Amino acid sequence: VHDCRTPIAVIKGFASLLQEFQVSPTQQQEYLDFIQFEVDRMERMLDEILQYAVERKTSLVFHDQALDDFVRECCTEIQVLMKTTQIQLTMDLHSNALVHIDRDKLRRAILNLAANAREALKGEGELRVSTESVNSEAIIQVQDTGSGIPKELQEKIFEPFFTHGKSLKGFGLGMSITQRIIADHSGQIELRSEPGKGTTFSIRLPV
């Protein structure tokens, strides 16, 4: 399942950093903590997939969190996902919002969007992660400069197990779970894409 490959890629990335570079004891512990976090997250993820199959809603553990700090942490992992590519990751964080979130599950949703962007970019291009606050909403955007998604397929990518050839391989369960996670936060996820002009996913959360 594509959704499980994201934490595996993060684990491999941090393990590679530990093997290939001399890092300080502090950095070493930080990388090991990330690896342990992803192992635990993957274990919970597999349990959720089983629960999804029987249509049971998973429980969430909410905490108040400064949105920009949280997204900045996510970008640390996204950077590792892009390690073996020529994809340039940029952050544009301008939200001062305090949001009520399940850190683990929302992180999973954002990393899944980033993993899909990596596939769309095919090894090169730009990935932009941004935040802003508009009225009573906090908005997270994940934008890539890939080839875009055909209009006739855009509504289908949130359907469970949906795939379409090589270009959309792996959207399947991951995007369906991503949509559910956002809905469980009383939020919305929106897609804007044009062939040849890239794709932007916007996550809207109440504040």
Tab-separated table of N, CA, C and O in Angstrom, residues 11-122:
chain	number	residue	atom	x	y	z
A	11	ILE	N	12.114	6.457	7.077
A	11	ILE	CA	13.044	5.638	7.870
A	11	ILE	C	14.324	5.379	7.083
A	11	ILE	O	15.441	5.522	7.606
A	12	LYS	N	14.183	4.991	5.822
A	12	LYS	CA	15.358	4.729	4.985
A	12	LYS	C	16.201	5.987	4.823
A	12	LYS	O	17.432	5.926	4.824
A	13	GLY	N	15.514	7.133	4.692
A	13	GLY	CA	16.243	8.392	4.522
A	13	GLY	C	17.089	8.748	5.733
A	13	GLY	O	18.266	9.099	5.606
A	14	PHE	N	16.490	8.661	6.920
A	14	PHE	CA	17.243	8.980	8.139
A	14	PHE	C	18.335	7.949	8.410
A	14	PHE	O	19.432	8.289	8.875
A	15	ALA	N	18.055	6.666	8.113
A	15	ALA	CA	19.082	5.636	8.279
A	15	ALA	C	20.266	5.910	7.355
A	15	ALA	O	21.432	5.742	7.745
A	16	SER	N	19.962	6.365	6.123
A	16	SER	CA	21.022	6.700	5.171
A	16	SER	C	21.869	7.866	5.675
A	16	SER	O	23.105	7.848	5.554
A	17	LEU	N	21.213	8.864	6.257
A	17	LEU	CA	21.960	9.998	6.806
A	17	LEU	C	22.907	9.550	7.921
A	17	LEU	O	24.047	10.019	8.013
A	18	LEU	N	22.434	8.624	8.761
A	18	LEU	CA	23.275	8.127	9.858
A	18	LEU	C	24.458	7.321	9.333
A	18	LEU	O	25.549	7.346	9.910
A	19	GLN	N	24.249	6.621	8.213
A	19	GLN	CA	25.307	5.791	7.646
A	19	GLN	C	26.332	6.599	6.866
A	19	GLN	O	27.533	6.307	6.922
A	20	GLU	N	25.868	7.620	6.168
A	20	GLU	CA	26.730	8.289	5.195
A	20	GLU	C	27.426	9.534	5.726
A	20	GLU	O	28.400	9.985	5.133
A	21	PHE	N	26.933	10.094	6.819
A	21	PHE	CA	27.488	11.361	7.294
A	21	PHE	C	27.855	11.286	8.775
A	21	PHE	O	27.242	10.555	9.551
A	22	GLN	N	28.877	12.048	9.118
A	22	GLN	CA	29.231	12.216	10.523
A	22	GLN	C	28.284	13.238	11.139
A	22	GLN	O	28.224	14.381	10.686
A	23	VAL	N	27.530	12.816	12.118
A	23	VAL	CA	26.575	13.719	12.750
A	23	VAL	C	26.870	13.801	14.241
A	23	VAL	O	27.455	12.884	14.826
A	24	SER	N	26.466	14.902	14.828
A	24	SER	CA	26.685	15.096	16.258
A	24	SER	C	25.788	14.150	17.052
A	24	SER	O	24.772	13.663	16.538
A	25	PRO	N	26.128	13.886	18.311
A	25	PRO	CA	25.256	13.041	19.138
A	25	PRO	C	23.828	13.570	19.222
A	25	PRO	O	22.873	12.787	19.232
A	26	THR	N	23.679	14.896	19.224
A	26	THR	CA	22.336	15.482	19.275
A	26	THR	C	21.560	15.172	18.009
A	26	THR	O	20.388	14.787	18.052
A	27	GLN	N	22.220	15.356	16.845
A	27	GLN	CA	21.569	15.041	15.573
A	27	GLN	C	21.259	13.556	15.465
A	27	GLN	O	20.207	13.165	14.970
A	28	GLN	N	22.202	12.738	15.927
A	28	GLN	CA	21.995	11.292	15.883
A	28	GLN	C	20.739	10.897	16.662
A	28	GLN	O	19.914	10.125	16.179
A	29	GLN	N	20.582	11.458	17.863
A	29	GLN	CA	19.411	11.150	18.664
A	29	GLN	C	18.136	11.659	18.005
A	29	GLN	O	17.096	10.996	18.031
A	30	GLU	N	18.219	12.832	17.360
A	30	GLU	CA	17.054	13.390	16.661
A	30	GLU	C	16.627	12.472	15.526
A	30	GLU	O	15.427	12.195	15.357
A	31	TYR	N	17.597	11.966	14.746
A	31	TYR	CA	17.280	11.067	13.638
A	31	TYR	C	16.688	9.754	14.160
A	31	TYR	O	15.732	9.224	13.585
A	32	LEU	N	17.254	9.230	15.237
A	32	LEU	CA	16.739	7.984	15.814
A	32	LEU	C	15.322	8.173	16.342
A	32	LEU	O	14.486	7.271	16.226
A	33	ASP	N	15.059	9.335	16.905
A	33	ASP	CA	13.702	9.627	17.391
A	33	ASP	C	12.711	9.649	16.227
A	33	ASP	O	11.591	9.154	16.348
A	34	PHE	N	13.141	10.246	15.091
A	34	PHE	CA	12.275	10.266	13.912
A	34	PHE	C	12.004	8.846	13.426
A	34	PHE	O	10.874	8.505	13.048
A	35	ILE	N	13.055	8.012	13.409
A	35	ILE	CA	12.892	6.630	12.963
A	35	ILE	C	11.918	5.887	13.866
A	35	ILE	O	11.008	5.194	13.390
A	36	GLN	N	12.085	6.038	15.184
A	36	GLN	CA	11.181	5.372	16.115
A	36	GLN	C	9.748	5.871	15.949
A	36	GLN	O	8.786	5.091	15.989
A	37	PHE	N	9.611	7.180	15.729
A	37	PHE	CA	8.278	7.757	15.528
A	37	PHE	C	7.601	7.138	14.317
A	37	PHE	O	6.410	6.788	14.358
A	38	GLU	N	8.354	6.984	13.220
A	38	GLU	CA	7.775	6.445	11.991
A	38	GLU	C	7.449	4.964	12.123
A	38	GLU	O	6.452	4.486	11.570
A	39	VAL	N	8.267	4.217	12.860
A	39	VAL	CA	7.961	2.804	13.094
A	39	VAL	C	6.645	2.680	13.862
A	39	VAL	O	5.768	1.882	13.504
A	40	ASP	N	6.505	3.478	14.917
A	40	ASP	CA	5.264	3.453	15.694
A	40	ASP	C	4.078	3.893	14.838
A	40	ASP	O	2.979	3.331	14.933
A	41	ARG	N	4.303	4.909	13.998
A	41	ARG	CA	3.223	5.426	13.152
A	41	ARG	C	2.778	4.378	12.131
A	41	ARG	O	1.579	4.227	11.853
A	42	MET	N	3.738	3.634	11.572
A	42	MET	CA	3.399	2.618	10.592
A	42	MET	C	2.603	1.484	11.242
A	42	MET	O	1.678	0.944	10.627
A	43	GLU	N	2.949	1.169	12.480
A	43	GLU	CA	2.197	0.137	13.186
A	43	GLU	C	0.740	0.575	13.387
A	43	GLU	O	-0.194	-0.201	13.159
A	44	ARG	N	0.555	1.830	13.785
A	44	ARG	CA	-0.805	2.345	13.954
A	44	ARG	C	-1.534	2.418	12.607
A	44	ARG	O	-2.733	2.176	12.511
A	45	MET	N	-0.777	2.755	11.557
A	45	MET	CA	-1.348	2.875	10.218
A	45	MET	C	-1.919	1.539	9.734
A	45	MET	O	-3.029	1.480	9.196
A	46	LEU	N	-1.180	0.461	9.957
A	46	LEU	CA	-1.647	-0.852	9.535
A	46	LEU	C	-2.921	-1.231	10.278
A	46	LEU	O	-3.839	-1.829	9.709
A	47	ASP	N	-2.981	-0.849	11.551
A	47	ASP	CA	-4.197	-1.104	12.321
A	47	ASP	C	-5.367	-0.306	11.749
A	47	ASP	O	-6.495	-0.808	11.654
A	48	GLU	N	-5.111	0.927	11.331
A	48	GLU	CA	-6.169	1.757	10.767
A	48	GLU	C	-6.675	1.201	9.445
A	48	GLU	O	-7.864	1.296	9.130
A	49	ILE	N	-5.771	0.631	8.644
A	49	ILE	CA	-6.185	0.038	7.373
A	49	ILE	C	-7.159	-1.109	7.620
A	49	ILE	O	-8.166	-1.252	6.926
A	50	LEU	N	-6.864	-1.900	8.641
A	50	LEU	CA	-7.782	-2.982	8.993
A	50	LEU	C	-9.116	-2.415	9.462
A	50	LEU	O	-10.186	-2.923	9.105
A	51	GLN	N	-9.051	-1.337	10.237
A	51	GLN	CA	-10.290	-0.714	10.705
A	51	GLN	C	-11.061	-0.096	9.538
A	51	GLN	O	-12.299	-0.119	9.524
A	52	TYR	N	-10.340	0.458	8.587
A	52	TYR	CA	-11.001	1.040	7.413
A	52	TYR	C	-11.809	-0.024	6.675
A	52	TYR	O	-12.906	0.230	6.198
A	53	ALA	N	-11.260	-1.216	6.613
A	53	ALA	CA	-11.916	-2.296	5.883
A	53	ALA	C	-13.272	-2.645	6.481
A	53	ALA	O	-14.167	-3.105	5.784
A	54	VAL	N	-13.417	-2.420	7.777
A	54	VAL	CA	-14.700	-2.713	8.425
A	54	VAL	C	-15.448	-1.426	8.759
A	54	VAL	O	-16.406	-1.420	9.518
A	55	GLU	N	-14.990	-0.305	8.162
A	55	GLU	CA	-15.659	0.989	8.248
A	55	GLU	C	-15.835	1.469	9.681
A	55	GLU	O	-16.871	2.023	10.054
A	56	ARG	N	-14.811	1.297	10.494
A	56	ARG	CA	-14.847	1.841	11.844
A	56	ARG	C	-14.010	3.106	11.865
A	56	ARG	O	-12.900	3.156	11.349
A	57	LYS	N	-14.519	4.123	12.481
A	57	LYS	CA	-13.815	5.396	12.583
A	57	LYS	C	-12.737	5.308	13.666
A	57	LYS	O	-12.992	4.884	14.780
A	58	THR	N	-11.514	5.698	13.314
A	58	THR	CA	-10.431	5.645	14.284
A	58	THR	C	-10.526	6.825	15.242
A	58	THR	O	-11.004	7.895	14.900
A	59	SER	N	-10.058	6.611	16.462
A	59	SER	CA	-10.114	7.672	17.466
A	59	SER	C	-8.954	8.642	17.264
A	59	SER	O	-7.886	8.269	16.785
A	60	LEU	N	-9.182	9.885	17.628
A	60	LEU	CA	-8.168	10.923	17.510
A	60	LEU	C	-7.834	11.466	18.889
A	60	LEU	O	-8.681	11.480	19.788
A	61	VAL	N	-6.599	11.902	19.045
A	61	VAL	CA	-6.144	12.523	20.280
A	61	VAL	C	-5.737	13.952	19.938
A	61	VAL	O	-4.728	14.182	19.272
A	62	PHE	N	-6.537	14.924	20.377
A	62	PHE	CA	-6.337	16.308	19.974
A	62	PHE	C	-5.477	17.077	20.976
A	62	PHE	O	-5.558	16.862	22.189
A	63	HIS	N	-4.666	17.978	20.426
A	63	HIS	CA	-3.859	18.899	21.231
A	63	HIS	C	-3.882	20.263	20.547
A	63	HIS	O	-3.996	20.352	19.321
A	64	ASP	N	-3.754	21.323	21.327
A	64	ASP	CA	-3.573	22.650	20.744
A	64	ASP	C	-2.146	22.773	20.248
A	64	ASP	O	-1.191	22.401	20.937
A	65	GLN	N	-1.989	23.300	19.051
A	65	GLN	CA	-0.684	23.328	18.394
A	65	GLN	C	-0.553	24.573	17.543
A	65	GLN	O	-1.475	24.923	16.794
A	66	ALA	N	0.610	25.231	17.640
A	66	ALA	CA	0.913	26.335	16.719
A	66	ALA	C	1.118	25.738	15.333
A	66	ALA	O	1.985	24.888	15.123
A	67	LEU	N	0.304	26.171	14.376
A	67	LEU	CA	0.283	25.525	13.065
A	67	LEU	C	1.631	25.595	12.363
A	67	LEU	O	2.115	24.598	11.825
A	68	ASP	N	2.258	26.773	12.347
A	68	ASP	CA	3.518	26.914	11.613
A	68	ASP	C	4.602	25.997	12.182
A	68	ASP	O	5.388	25.404	11.430
A	69	ASP	N	4.673	25.868	13.500
A	69	ASP	CA	5.661	24.980	14.116
A	69	ASP	C	5.421	23.539	13.694
A	69	ASP	O	6.360	22.795	13.393
A	70	PHE	N	4.163	23.152	13.674
A	70	PHE	CA	3.815	21.783	13.291
A	70	PHE	C	4.182	21.510	11.828
A	70	PHE	O	4.791	20.477	11.510
A	71	VAL	N	3.832	22.421	10.941
A	71	VAL	CA	4.127	22.226	9.517
A	71	VAL	C	5.637	22.233	9.284
A	71	VAL	O	6.149	21.487	8.447
A	72	ARG	N	6.359	23.041	10.034
A	72	ARG	CA	7.821	23.071	9.910
A	72	ARG	C	8.414	21.699	10.272
A	72	ARG	O	9.357	21.213	9.619
A	73	GLU	N	7.862	21.051	11.299
A	73	GLU	CA	8.304	19.699	11.653
A	73	GLU	C	8.020	18.722	10.517
A	73	GLU	O	8.853	17.868	10.185
A	74	CYS	N	6.835	18.836	9.930
A	74	CYS	CA	6.481	17.967	8.808
A	74	CYS	C	7.461	18.150	7.653
A	74	CYS	O	7.848	17.179	6.983
A	75	CYS	N	7.875	19.380	7.409
A	75	CYS	CA	8.787	19.665	6.296
A	75	CYS	C	10.157	19.041	6.510
A	75	CYS	O	10.860	18.735	5.538
A	76	THR	N	10.557	18.846	7.769
A	76	THR	CA	11.807	18.140	8.043
A	76	THR	C	11.750	16.728	7.472
A	76	THR	O	12.706	16.240	6.850
A	77	GLU	N	10.616	16.079	7.646
A	77	GLU	CA	10.452	14.729	7.103
A	77	GLU	C	10.261	14.753	5.588
A	77	GLU	O	10.743	13.864	4.876
A	78	ILE	N	9.559	15.749	5.094
A	78	ILE	CA	9.377	15.864	3.646
A	78	ILE	C	10.733	16.023	2.962
A	78	ILE	O	10.985	15.451	1.899
A	79	GLN	N	11.629	16.796	3.571
A	79	GLN	CA	12.956	16.998	2.999
A	79	GLN	C	13.688	15.669	2.838
A	79	GLN	O	14.384	15.433	1.835
A	80	VAL	N	13.520	14.778	3.812
A	80	VAL	CA	14.144	13.465	3.717
A	80	VAL	C	13.515	12.654	2.584
A	80	VAL	O	14.213	11.942	1.851
A	81	LEU	N	12.197	12.770	2.411
A	81	LEU	CA	11.531	12.073	1.316
A	81	LEU	C	12.081	12.488	-0.050
A	81	LEU	O	12.106	11.710	-0.985
A	82	MET	N	12.547	13.747	-0.140
A	82	MET	CA	13.041	14.280	-1.410
A	82	MET	C	14.557	14.110	-1.562
A	82	MET	O	15.135	14.568	-2.535
A	83	LYS	N	15.190	13.436	-0.619
A	83	LYS	CA	16.647	13.362	-0.551
A	83	LYS	C	17.301	12.849	-1.827
A	83	LYS	O	18.319	13.367	-2.261
A	84	THR	N	16.722	11.844	-2.455
A	84	THR	CA	17.353	11.248	-3.636
A	84	THR	C	16.818	11.847	-4.939
A	84	THR	O	16.993	11.264	-6.005
A	85	THR	N	16.174	13.000	-4.869
A	85	THR	CA	15.608	13.640	-6.055
A	85	THR	C	16.238	15.014	-6.267
A	85	THR	O	17.042	15.480	-5.454
A	86	GLN	N	15.840	15.651	-7.347
A	86	GLN	CA	16.240	17.026	-7.621
A	86	GLN	C	15.082	17.991	-7.321
A	86	GLN	O	15.038	19.102	-7.849
A	87	ILE	N	14.182	17.566	-6.471
A	87	ILE	CA	13.019	18.379	-6.124
A	87	ILE	C	13.408	19.416	-5.070
A	87	ILE	O	14.021	19.077	-4.058
A	88	GLN	N	13.063	20.659	-5.328
A	88	GLN	CA	13.360	21.742	-4.394
A	88	GLN	C	12.141	22.005	-3.510
A	88	GLN	O	11.058	22.319	-3.991
A	89	LEU	N	12.336	21.867	-2.212
A	89	LEU	CA	11.268	22.109	-1.249
A	89	LEU	C	11.393	23.530	-0.700
A	89	LEU	O	12.458	23.940	-0.251
A	90	THR	N	10.302	24.275	-0.744
A	90	THR	CA	10.284	25.606	-0.155
A	90	THR	C	9.137	25.699	0.844
A	90	THR	O	8.071	25.104	0.649
A	91	MET	N	9.362	26.463	1.912
A	91	MET	CA	8.341	26.706	2.924
A	91	MET	C	7.964	28.178	2.909
A	91	MET	O	8.822	29.038	2.785
A	92	ASP	N	6.693	28.429	3.044
A	92	ASP	CA	6.189	29.799	3.090
A	92	ASP	C	5.110	29.842	4.174
A	92	ASP	O	3.918	29.731	3.891
A	93	LEU	N	5.545	29.978	5.415
A	93	LEU	CA	4.664	29.815	6.576
A	93	LEU	C	4.295	31.167	7.162
A	93	LEU	O	5.137	31.887	7.689
A	94	HIS	N	3.014	31.494	7.069
A	94	HIS	CA	2.558	32.809	7.505
A	94	HIS	C	1.264	32.741	8.311
A	94	HIS	O	0.451	33.654	8.277
A	95	SER	N	1.082	31.653	9.040
A	95	SER	CA	-0.104	31.543	9.888
A	95	SER	C	0.329	31.613	11.343
A	95	SER	O	1.253	30.918	11.767
A	96	ASN	N	-0.331	32.433	12.100
A	96	ASN	CA	-0.085	32.490	13.538
A	96	ASN	C	-1.158	31.719	14.310
A	96	ASN	O	-1.317	31.895	15.518
A	97	ALA	N	-1.865	30.858	13.599
A	97	ALA	CA	-3.022	30.187	14.182
A	97	ALA	C	-2.621	29.118	15.182
A	97	ALA	O	-1.602	28.435	15.038
A	98	LEU	N	-3.456	28.967	16.181
A	98	LEU	CA	-3.385	27.845	17.110
A	98	LEU	C	-4.518	26.903	16.722
A	98	LEU	O	-5.688	27.292	16.728
A	99	VAL	N	-4.176	25.679	16.350
A	99	VAL	CA	-5.179	24.734	15.860
A	99	VAL	C	-5.294	23.553	16.814
A	99	VAL	O	-4.355	23.217	17.543
A	100	HIS	N	-6.457	22.917	16.792
A	100	HIS	CA	-6.749	21.775	17.659
A	100	HIS	C	-6.661	20.533	16.787
A	100	HIS	O	-7.575	20.255	16.000
A	101	ILE	N	-5.565	19.787	16.898
A	101	ILE	CA	-5.295	18.711	15.937
A	101	ILE	C	-4.795	17.440	16.621
A	101	ILE	O	-4.279	17.470	17.741
A	102	ASP	N	-4.956	16.338	15.914
A	102	ASP	CA	-4.248	15.109	16.228
A	102	ASP	C	-2.949	15.163	15.428
A	102	ASP	O	-2.952	15.025	14.205
A	103	ARG	N	-1.840	15.396	16.108
A	103	ARG	CA	-0.557	15.622	15.431
A	103	ARG	C	-0.168	14.451	14.535
A	103	ARG	O	0.290	14.628	13.408
A	104	ASP	N	-0.341	13.244	15.032
A	104	ASP	CA	0.072	12.059	14.290
A	104	ASP	C	-0.707	11.927	12.989
A	104	ASP	O	-0.136	11.749	11.905
A	105	LYS	N	-2.025	12.065	13.076
A	105	LYS	CA	-2.833	11.826	11.891
A	105	LYS	C	-2.741	12.966	10.881
A	105	LYS	O	-2.699	12.735	9.669
A	106	LEU	N	-2.685	14.198	11.360
A	106	LEU	CA	-2.547	15.306	10.412
A	106	LEU	C	-1.171	15.275	9.750
A	106	LEU	O	-1.032	15.576	8.561
A	107	ARG	N	-0.149	14.895	10.481
A	107	ARG	CA	1.187	14.721	9.893
A	107	ARG	C	1.123	13.682	8.771
A	107	ARG	O	1.701	13.859	7.707
A	108	ARG	N	0.393	12.623	9.031
A	108	ARG	CA	0.258	11.562	8.037
A	108	ARG	C	-0.405	12.086	6.770
A	108	ARG	O	0.001	11.764	5.653
A	109	ALA	N	-1.437	12.909	6.937
A	109	ALA	CA	-2.128	13.463	5.775
A	109	ALA	C	-1.193	14.336	4.943
A	109	ALA	O	-1.150	14.235	3.709
A	110	ILE	N	-0.429	15.186	5.603
A	110	ILE	CA	0.483	16.093	4.901
A	110	ILE	C	1.599	15.307	4.204
A	110	ILE	O	1.950	15.581	3.045
A	111	LEU	N	2.154	14.317	4.885
A	111	LEU	CA	3.224	13.525	4.276
A	111	LEU	C	2.705	12.719	3.089
A	111	LEU	O	3.434	12.502	2.113
A	112	ASN	N	1.465	12.287	3.157
A	112	ASN	CA	0.907	11.566	2.021
A	112	ASN	C	0.778	12.479	0.803
A	112	ASN	O	1.073	12.076	-0.326
A	113	LEU	N	0.336	13.722	1.026
A	113	LEU	CA	0.262	14.680	-0.081
A	113	LEU	C	1.646	14.939	-0.663
A	113	LEU	O	1.813	15.047	-1.881
A	114	ALA	N	2.648	15.040	0.207
A	114	ALA	CA	4.015	15.269	-0.264
A	114	ALA	C	4.532	14.081	-1.065
A	114	ALA	O	5.223	14.245	-2.085
A	115	ALA	N	4.208	12.867	-0.614
A	115	ALA	CA	4.642	11.670	-1.330
A	115	ALA	C	3.999	11.596	-2.710
A	115	ALA	O	4.641	11.222	-3.697
A	116	ASN	N	2.732	11.968	-2.798
A	116	ASN	CA	2.066	11.993	-4.101
A	116	ASN	C	2.684	13.051	-5.010
A	116	ASN	O	2.837	12.845	-6.218
A	117	ALA	N	3.056	14.196	-4.418
A	117	ALA	CA	3.714	15.249	-5.199
A	117	ALA	C	5.055	14.766	-5.737
A	117	ALA	O	5.418	15.053	-6.884
A	118	ARG	N	5.779	14.018	-4.919
A	118	ARG	CA	7.076	13.478	-5.369
A	118	ARG	C	6.899	12.601	-6.600
A	118	ARG	O	7.685	12.673	-7.555
A	119	GLU	N	5.865	11.772	-6.588
A	119	GLU	CA	5.608	10.922	-7.755
A	119	GLU	C	5.242	11.755	-8.975
A	119	GLU	O	5.684	11.489	-10.090
A	120	ALA	N	4.424	12.790	-8.754
A	120	ALA	CA	3.995	13.629	-9.874
A	120	ALA	C	5.168	14.386	-10.485
A	120	ALA	O	5.212	14.616	-11.693
A	121	LEU	N	6.130	14.770	-9.649
A	121	LEU	CA	7.271	15.558	-10.123
A	121	LEU	C	8.326	14.709	-10.831
A	121	LEU	O	9.200	15.251	-11.513
A	122	LYS	N	8.277	13.402	-10.634
A	122	LYS	CA	9.184	12.482	-11.334
A	122	LYS	C	10.651	12.868	-11.152
A	122	LYS	O	11.438	12.859	-12.105
